[in-house]
Amino acid sequence: MMLADKVAIVTGASRGIGRSIANTLAENGASLAIVGTNLKLLNEVCSDVEKMGRECLVFAGDVTNPETAEEVSKKTIGHFGKIDILVNNAGINMRSATLDVELEDWHHVVDVNLNGNFYFSKAVLSHMVERGCGKIVNVSSSTAKSGHKNAAPSYGASKAGVDYLTRHLALEMARYNINVNGVSPGPIETDMIKQWSDDYFEKVTSNVPLKRLGTPKNVADVVLFLASSMSDFLTGETINVNGGTYMN
């Protein structure tokens, strides 16, 4: 029970990596506040968490609205009395080439992937500062570090912004004993793979040095490490979880 008696907020928790993060934190003792746009799926995750004997609050809301972050923070503190961990996982991708990107789509991706992280971080940080402790984990992407022709430019740019935000908050909040780190997934086996042809799947897999795709649980386990006391002397880092496709 690495997170016994801890309280965590997880955004984008309804499916894929976010759902696995929520389940993994709960398995290790954390009570949760989960955020997403699909209430049905969120309630399914909440049911799984409660079956483990943990408490779970559900918030169906848009992370691009700063009022959502404020509401989730206040109600989580009101119910549990504290927030120990924030996992900024909510994110979207689009696959338009630069000359085809609509400005509305550019702004929407940046709003979800970068601004949403900032809103939620800002909403919990005053509470964490008062308590003199806290863990924030931002979910980035290997696309932030290397161009990817299968992603819209807004996706890589927004995730690069997440990487910088991680470093900036880590430096600024270190004196309050708040750790801010990130995880950078590469090719992960999620529902999106159902859209891939067999040839494309083989091509992606063959380019991974470990010759396989990662799983949401692979990412969730690194988030668990960063959310736990095992990472107490680690801050400002973003850990690659990509089978070796990008190394630094």
CSV table of C-alpha atoms in Angstrom, one decimal:
chain,number,residue,atom,x,y,z
A,1,MET,CA,0.0,0.0,0.0
A,2,MET,CA,2.3,2.7,-1.3
A,3,LEU,CA,-0.4,5.3,-1.1
A,4,ALA,CA,-2.3,4.4,2.0
A,5,ASP,CA,-4.5,7.2,3.2
A,6,LYS,CA,-3.6,9.4,0.3
A,7,VAL,CA,-6.1,11.4,-1.8
A,8,ALA,CA,-5.5,11.8,-5.5
A,9,ILE,CA,-7.2,13.7,-8.4
A,10,VAL,CA,-6.8,12.1,-11.8
A,11,THR,CA,-8.0,13.9,-14.9
A,12,GLY,CA,-8.9,12.1,-18.1
A,13,ALA,CA,-9.7,9.1,-16.0
A,14,SER,CA,-12.5,7.5,-18.0
A,15,ARG,CA,-10.5,5.2,-20.3
A,16,GLY,CA,-7.0,4.1,-21.5
A,17,ILE,CA,-4.0,5.4,-19.6
A,18,GLY,CA,-6.1,7.5,-17.2
A,19,ARG,CA,-8.3,4.6,-16.2
A,20,SER,CA,-5.3,2.4,-15.5
A,21,ILE,CA,-3.7,5.2,-13.4
A,22,ALA,CA,-6.9,5.6,-11.4
A,23,ASN,CA,-7.1,1.8,-10.7
A,24,THR,CA,-3.4,1.5,-9.9
A,25,LEU,CA,-3.5,4.4,-7.4
A,26,ALA,CA,-6.6,2.9,-5.8
A,27,GLU,CA,-5.0,-0.6,-5.7
A,28,ASN,CA,-2.2,1.0,-3.7
A,29,GLY,CA,-4.4,2.7,-1.1
A,30,ALA,CA,-5.4,6.1,-2.5
A,31,SER,CA,-8.9,7.5,-2.5
A,32,LEU,CA,-9.8,9.3,-5.7
A,33,ALA,CA,-11.5,12.2,-7.4
A,34,ILE,CA,-11.7,11.4,-11.1
A,35,VAL,CA,-12.4,13.8,-13.9
A,36,GLY,CA,-13.5,13.3,-17.4
A,37,THR,CA,-16.2,14.1,-20.0
A,38,ASN,CA,-17.9,10.7,-20.2
A,39,LEU,CA,-20.0,10.3,-17.1
A,40,LYS,CA,-21.0,6.7,-17.9
A,41,LEU,CA,-17.3,5.6,-18.2
A,42,LEU,CA,-16.3,7.6,-15.1
A,43,ASN,CA,-19.0,5.8,-13.1
A,44,GLU,CA,-17.6,2.5,-14.2
A,45,VAL,CA,-14.1,3.5,-13.0
A,46,CYS,CA,-15.6,4.7,-9.8
A,47,SER,CA,-17.4,1.4,-9.3
A,48,ASP,CA,-14.1,-0.5,-9.8
A,49,VAL,CA,-12.4,1.8,-7.2
A,50,GLU,CA,-15.1,1.3,-4.7
A,51,LYS,CA,-14.9,-2.4,-5.0
A,52,MET,CA,-11.3,-2.1,-3.8
A,53,GLY,CA,-12.6,-0.4,-0.7
A,54,ARG,CA,-11.6,3.1,-1.6
A,55,GLU,CA,-13.7,6.2,-1.8
A,56,CYS,CA,-14.3,7.9,-5.2
A,57,LEU,CA,-15.7,11.2,-6.3
A,58,VAL,CA,-16.8,11.6,-9.9
A,59,PHE,CA,-16.6,14.9,-11.8
A,60,ALA,CA,-17.9,15.2,-15.3
A,61,GLY,CA,-16.4,18.4,-16.6
A,62,ASP,CA,-14.2,20.1,-19.2
A,63,VAL,CA,-10.6,20.7,-18.1
A,64,THR,CA,-10.4,23.6,-20.5
A,65,ASN,CA,-12.7,25.5,-18.1
A,66,PRO,CA,-10.7,26.9,-15.1
A,67,GLU,CA,-13.9,26.7,-13.1
A,68,THR,CA,-13.8,22.9,-13.4
A,69,ALA,CA,-10.4,22.8,-11.7
A,70,GLU,CA,-11.5,25.1,-8.9
A,71,GLU,CA,-14.7,23.1,-8.3
A,72,VAL,CA,-12.9,19.7,-8.3
A,73,SER,CA,-10.2,21.0,-5.9
A,74,LYS,CA,-12.7,22.6,-3.5
A,75,LYS,CA,-15.1,19.7,-3.4
A,76,THR,CA,-12.2,17.2,-3.0
A,77,ILE,CA,-10.8,19.1,-0.1
A,78,GLY,CA,-14.3,19.5,1.3
A,79,HIS,CA,-15.0,15.8,1.2
A,80,PHE,CA,-11.6,14.3,2.1
A,81,GLY,CA,-10.0,17.2,3.9
A,82,LYS,CA,-6.9,17.2,1.7
A,83,ILE,CA,-5.3,16.6,-1.7
A,84,ASP,CA,-2.0,14.7,-1.7
A,85,ILE,CA,-1.6,13.9,-5.4
A,86,LEU,CA,-2.7,15.5,-8.8
A,87,VAL,CA,-2.3,13.5,-12.0
A,88,ASN,CA,-2.8,15.7,-15.1
A,89,ASN,CA,-3.6,13.0,-17.6
A,90,ALA,CA,-6.4,14.6,-19.7
A,91,GLY,CA,-5.3,15.0,-23.3
A,92,ILE,CA,-6.4,14.8,-26.9
A,93,ASN,CA,-4.7,14.3,-30.3
A,94,MET,CA,-5.6,15.3,-33.8
A,95,ARG,CA,-3.9,14.1,-37.0
A,96,SER,CA,-4.1,17.0,-39.3
A,97,ALA,CA,-1.1,18.1,-41.3
A,98,THR,CA,0.0,21.7,-40.6
A,99,LEU,CA,-1.5,23.2,-43.7
A,100,ASP,CA,-4.8,21.5,-42.9
A,101,VAL,CA,-5.1,22.4,-39.3
A,102,GLU,CA,-8.1,24.6,-38.4
A,103,LEU,CA,-7.3,27.3,-35.9
A,104,GLU,CA,-10.2,26.2,-33.7
A,105,ASP,CA,-8.7,22.7,-33.6
A,106,TRP,CA,-5.2,24.1,-32.8
A,107,HIS,CA,-6.6,26.0,-29.8
A,108,HIS,CA,-8.7,23.1,-28.6
A,109,VAL,CA,-5.7,20.7,-28.4
A,110,VAL,CA,-3.6,23.3,-26.6
A,111,ASP,CA,-6.5,24.1,-24.3
A,112,VAL,CA,-6.9,20.5,-23.2
A,113,ASN,CA,-3.3,19.4,-23.1
A,114,LEU,CA,-1.5,22.4,-21.7
A,115,ASN,CA,-4.0,24.9,-20.3
A,116,GLY,CA,-5.9,22.2,-18.5
A,117,ASN,CA,-2.7,21.1,-16.8
A,118,PHE,CA,-2.1,24.6,-15.7
A,119,TYR,CA,-5.6,25.2,-14.4
A,120,PHE,CA,-5.6,22.0,-12.3
A,121,SER,CA,-2.1,22.6,-11.0
A,122,LYS,CA,-2.9,26.2,-10.0
A,123,ALA,CA,-6.1,25.0,-8.3
A,124,VAL,CA,-4.4,22.5,-6.0
A,125,LEU,CA,-1.1,24.3,-5.4
A,126,SER,CA,-2.3,26.8,-2.9
A,127,HIS,CA,-3.6,23.9,-0.8
A,128,MET,CA,-0.4,21.9,-1.2
A,129,VAL,CA,1.7,25.0,-0.2
A,130,GLU,CA,-0.3,25.4,3.0
A,131,ARG,CA,0.3,21.8,3.9
A,132,GLY,CA,3.9,21.8,2.9
A,133,CYS,CA,3.7,18.7,0.7
A,134,GLY,CA,2.2,17.3,-2.5
A,135,LYS,CA,2.9,15.4,-5.7
A,136,ILE,CA,2.0,16.5,-9.2
A,137,VAL,CA,2.5,14.2,-12.1
A,138,ASN,CA,2.0,15.4,-15.7
A,139,VAL,CA,1.4,13.0,-18.5
A,140,SER,CA,3.3,14.2,-21.6
A,141,SER,CA,4.3,12.3,-24.8
A,142,SER,CA,7.4,11.3,-26.6
A,143,THR,CA,6.1,13.5,-29.4
A,144,ALA,CA,7.1,16.5,-27.4
A,145,LYS,CA,10.7,15.6,-27.9
A,146,SER,CA,10.8,14.5,-31.5
A,147,GLY,CA,8.6,15.3,-34.5
A,148,HIS,CA,5.9,12.8,-35.5
A,149,LYS,CA,4.2,12.9,-38.8
A,150,ASN,CA,1.1,11.0,-37.4
A,151,ALA,CA,0.3,13.8,-35.0
A,152,ALA,CA,-1.0,17.4,-35.5
A,153,PRO,CA,1.6,20.1,-34.7
A,154,SER,CA,-0.6,21.3,-31.9
A,155,TYR,CA,-0.2,17.9,-30.1
A,156,GLY,CA,3.6,17.9,-29.9
A,157,ALA,CA,3.7,21.7,-29.2
A,158,SER,CA,1.2,21.4,-26.3
A,159,LYS,CA,3.1,18.4,-24.8
A,160,ALA,CA,6.4,20.2,-25.1
A,161,GLY,CA,4.7,23.0,-23.1
A,162,VAL,CA,3.7,20.4,-20.5
A,163,ASP,CA,7.3,19.3,-20.2
A,164,TYR,CA,8.4,22.9,-19.5
A,165,LEU,CA,5.5,23.5,-17.1
A,166,THR,CA,6.7,20.5,-15.2
A,167,ARG,CA,10.2,21.9,-14.8
A,168,HIS,CA,9.0,25.4,-14.0
A,169,LEU,CA,6.6,24.2,-11.3
A,170,ALA,CA,9.2,21.8,-9.9
A,171,LEU,CA,11.7,24.6,-9.4
A,172,GLU,CA,9.2,27.1,-8.0
A,173,MET,CA,7.5,24.7,-5.6
A,174,ALA,CA,10.5,22.8,-4.3
A,175,ARG,CA,10.8,25.0,-1.3
A,176,TYR,CA,7.4,23.9,-0.2
A,177,ASN,CA,8.3,20.2,-0.4
A,178,ILE,CA,6.1,19.8,-3.5
A,179,ASN,CA,7.4,17.4,-6.1
A,180,VAL,CA,6.4,18.0,-9.8
A,181,ASN,CA,7.4,15.3,-12.3
A,182,GLY,CA,6.1,13.9,-15.6
A,183,VAL,CA,5.8,10.7,-17.5
A,184,SER,CA,6.3,10.6,-21.3
A,185,PRO,CA,4.6,7.6,-23.0
A,186,GLY,CA,5.6,6.4,-26.4
A,187,PRO,CA,3.6,3.8,-28.4
A,188,ILE,CA,1.0,2.5,-25.9
A,189,GLU,CA,-1.7,-0.1,-26.7
A,190,THR,CA,-5.0,1.7,-26.2
A,191,ASP,CA,-8.3,1.7,-28.0
A,192,MET,CA,-6.8,3.9,-30.7
A,193,ILE,CA,-4.9,0.8,-32.0
A,194,LYS,CA,-8.2,-0.6,-33.2
A,195,GLN,CA,-8.0,2.0,-36.0
A,196,TRP,CA,-4.6,0.7,-37.2
A,197,SER,CA,-4.1,-1.6,-40.1
A,198,ASP,CA,-2.1,-4.7,-39.6
A,199,ASP,CA,0.7,-3.2,-41.7
A,200,TYR,CA,0.9,-0.1,-39.6
A,201,PHE,CA,0.8,-2.0,-36.3
A,202,GLU,CA,3.7,-4.1,-37.5
A,203,LYS,CA,5.6,-1.0,-38.7
A,204,VAL,CA,5.2,0.7,-35.3
A,205,THR,CA,6.1,-2.4,-33.3
A,206,SER,CA,9.2,-3.0,-35.4
A,207,ASN,CA,10.5,0.5,-34.6
A,208,VAL,CA,10.4,-0.1,-30.9
A,209,PRO,CA,13.7,-1.5,-29.6
A,210,LEU,CA,11.8,-3.8,-27.2
A,211,LYS,CA,9.7,-5.0,-30.2
A,212,ARG,CA,6.4,-4.6,-28.5
A,213,LEU,CA,3.9,-1.8,-27.5
A,214,GLY,CA,3.6,-0.6,-24.0
A,215,THR,CA,0.4,-1.0,-22.0
A,216,PRO,CA,-1.5,1.6,-20.0
A,217,LYS,CA,-0.4,-0.3,-16.8
A,218,ASN,CA,3.3,0.3,-17.8
A,219,VAL,CA,2.6,4.0,-17.7
A,220,ALA,CA,0.4,3.8,-14.5
A,221,ASP,CA,3.2,2.0,-12.6
A,222,VAL,CA,5.6,4.9,-13.3
A,223,VAL,CA,2.9,7.4,-12.2
A,224,LEU,CA,2.5,5.4,-9.0
A,225,PHE,CA,6.3,5.6,-8.4
A,226,LEU,CA,6.2,9.4,-9.0
A,227,ALA,CA,3.1,9.8,-6.7
A,228,SER,CA,4.7,7.8,-3.9
A,229,SER,CA,7.4,8.5,-1.3
A,230,MET,CA,9.8,6.5,-3.4
A,231,SER,CA,10.3,9.6,-5.5
A,232,ASP,CA,10.7,12.1,-2.7
A,233,PHE,CA,14.1,13.2,-4.0
A,234,LEU,CA,13.0,13.5,-7.6
A,235,THR,CA,11.5,16.6,-9.1
A,236,GLY,CA,11.5,18.4,-12.4
A,237,GLU,CA,12.0,15.1,-14.3
A,238,THR,CA,9.9,13.6,-17.1
A,239,ILE,CA,10.4,9.8,-17.4
A,240,ASN,CA,10.3,8.1,-20.8
A,241,VAL,CA,8.0,5.1,-21.0
A,242,ASN,CA,8.4,4.1,-24.6
A,243,GLY,CA,10.3,0.8,-25.0
A,244,GLY,CA,13.4,2.7,-26.1
A,245,THR,CA,11.9,4.6,-29.0
A,246,TYR,CA,13.3,7.8,-27.5
A,247,MET,CA,16.2,7.9,-25.1
A,248,ASN,CA,17.8,10.8,-23.2
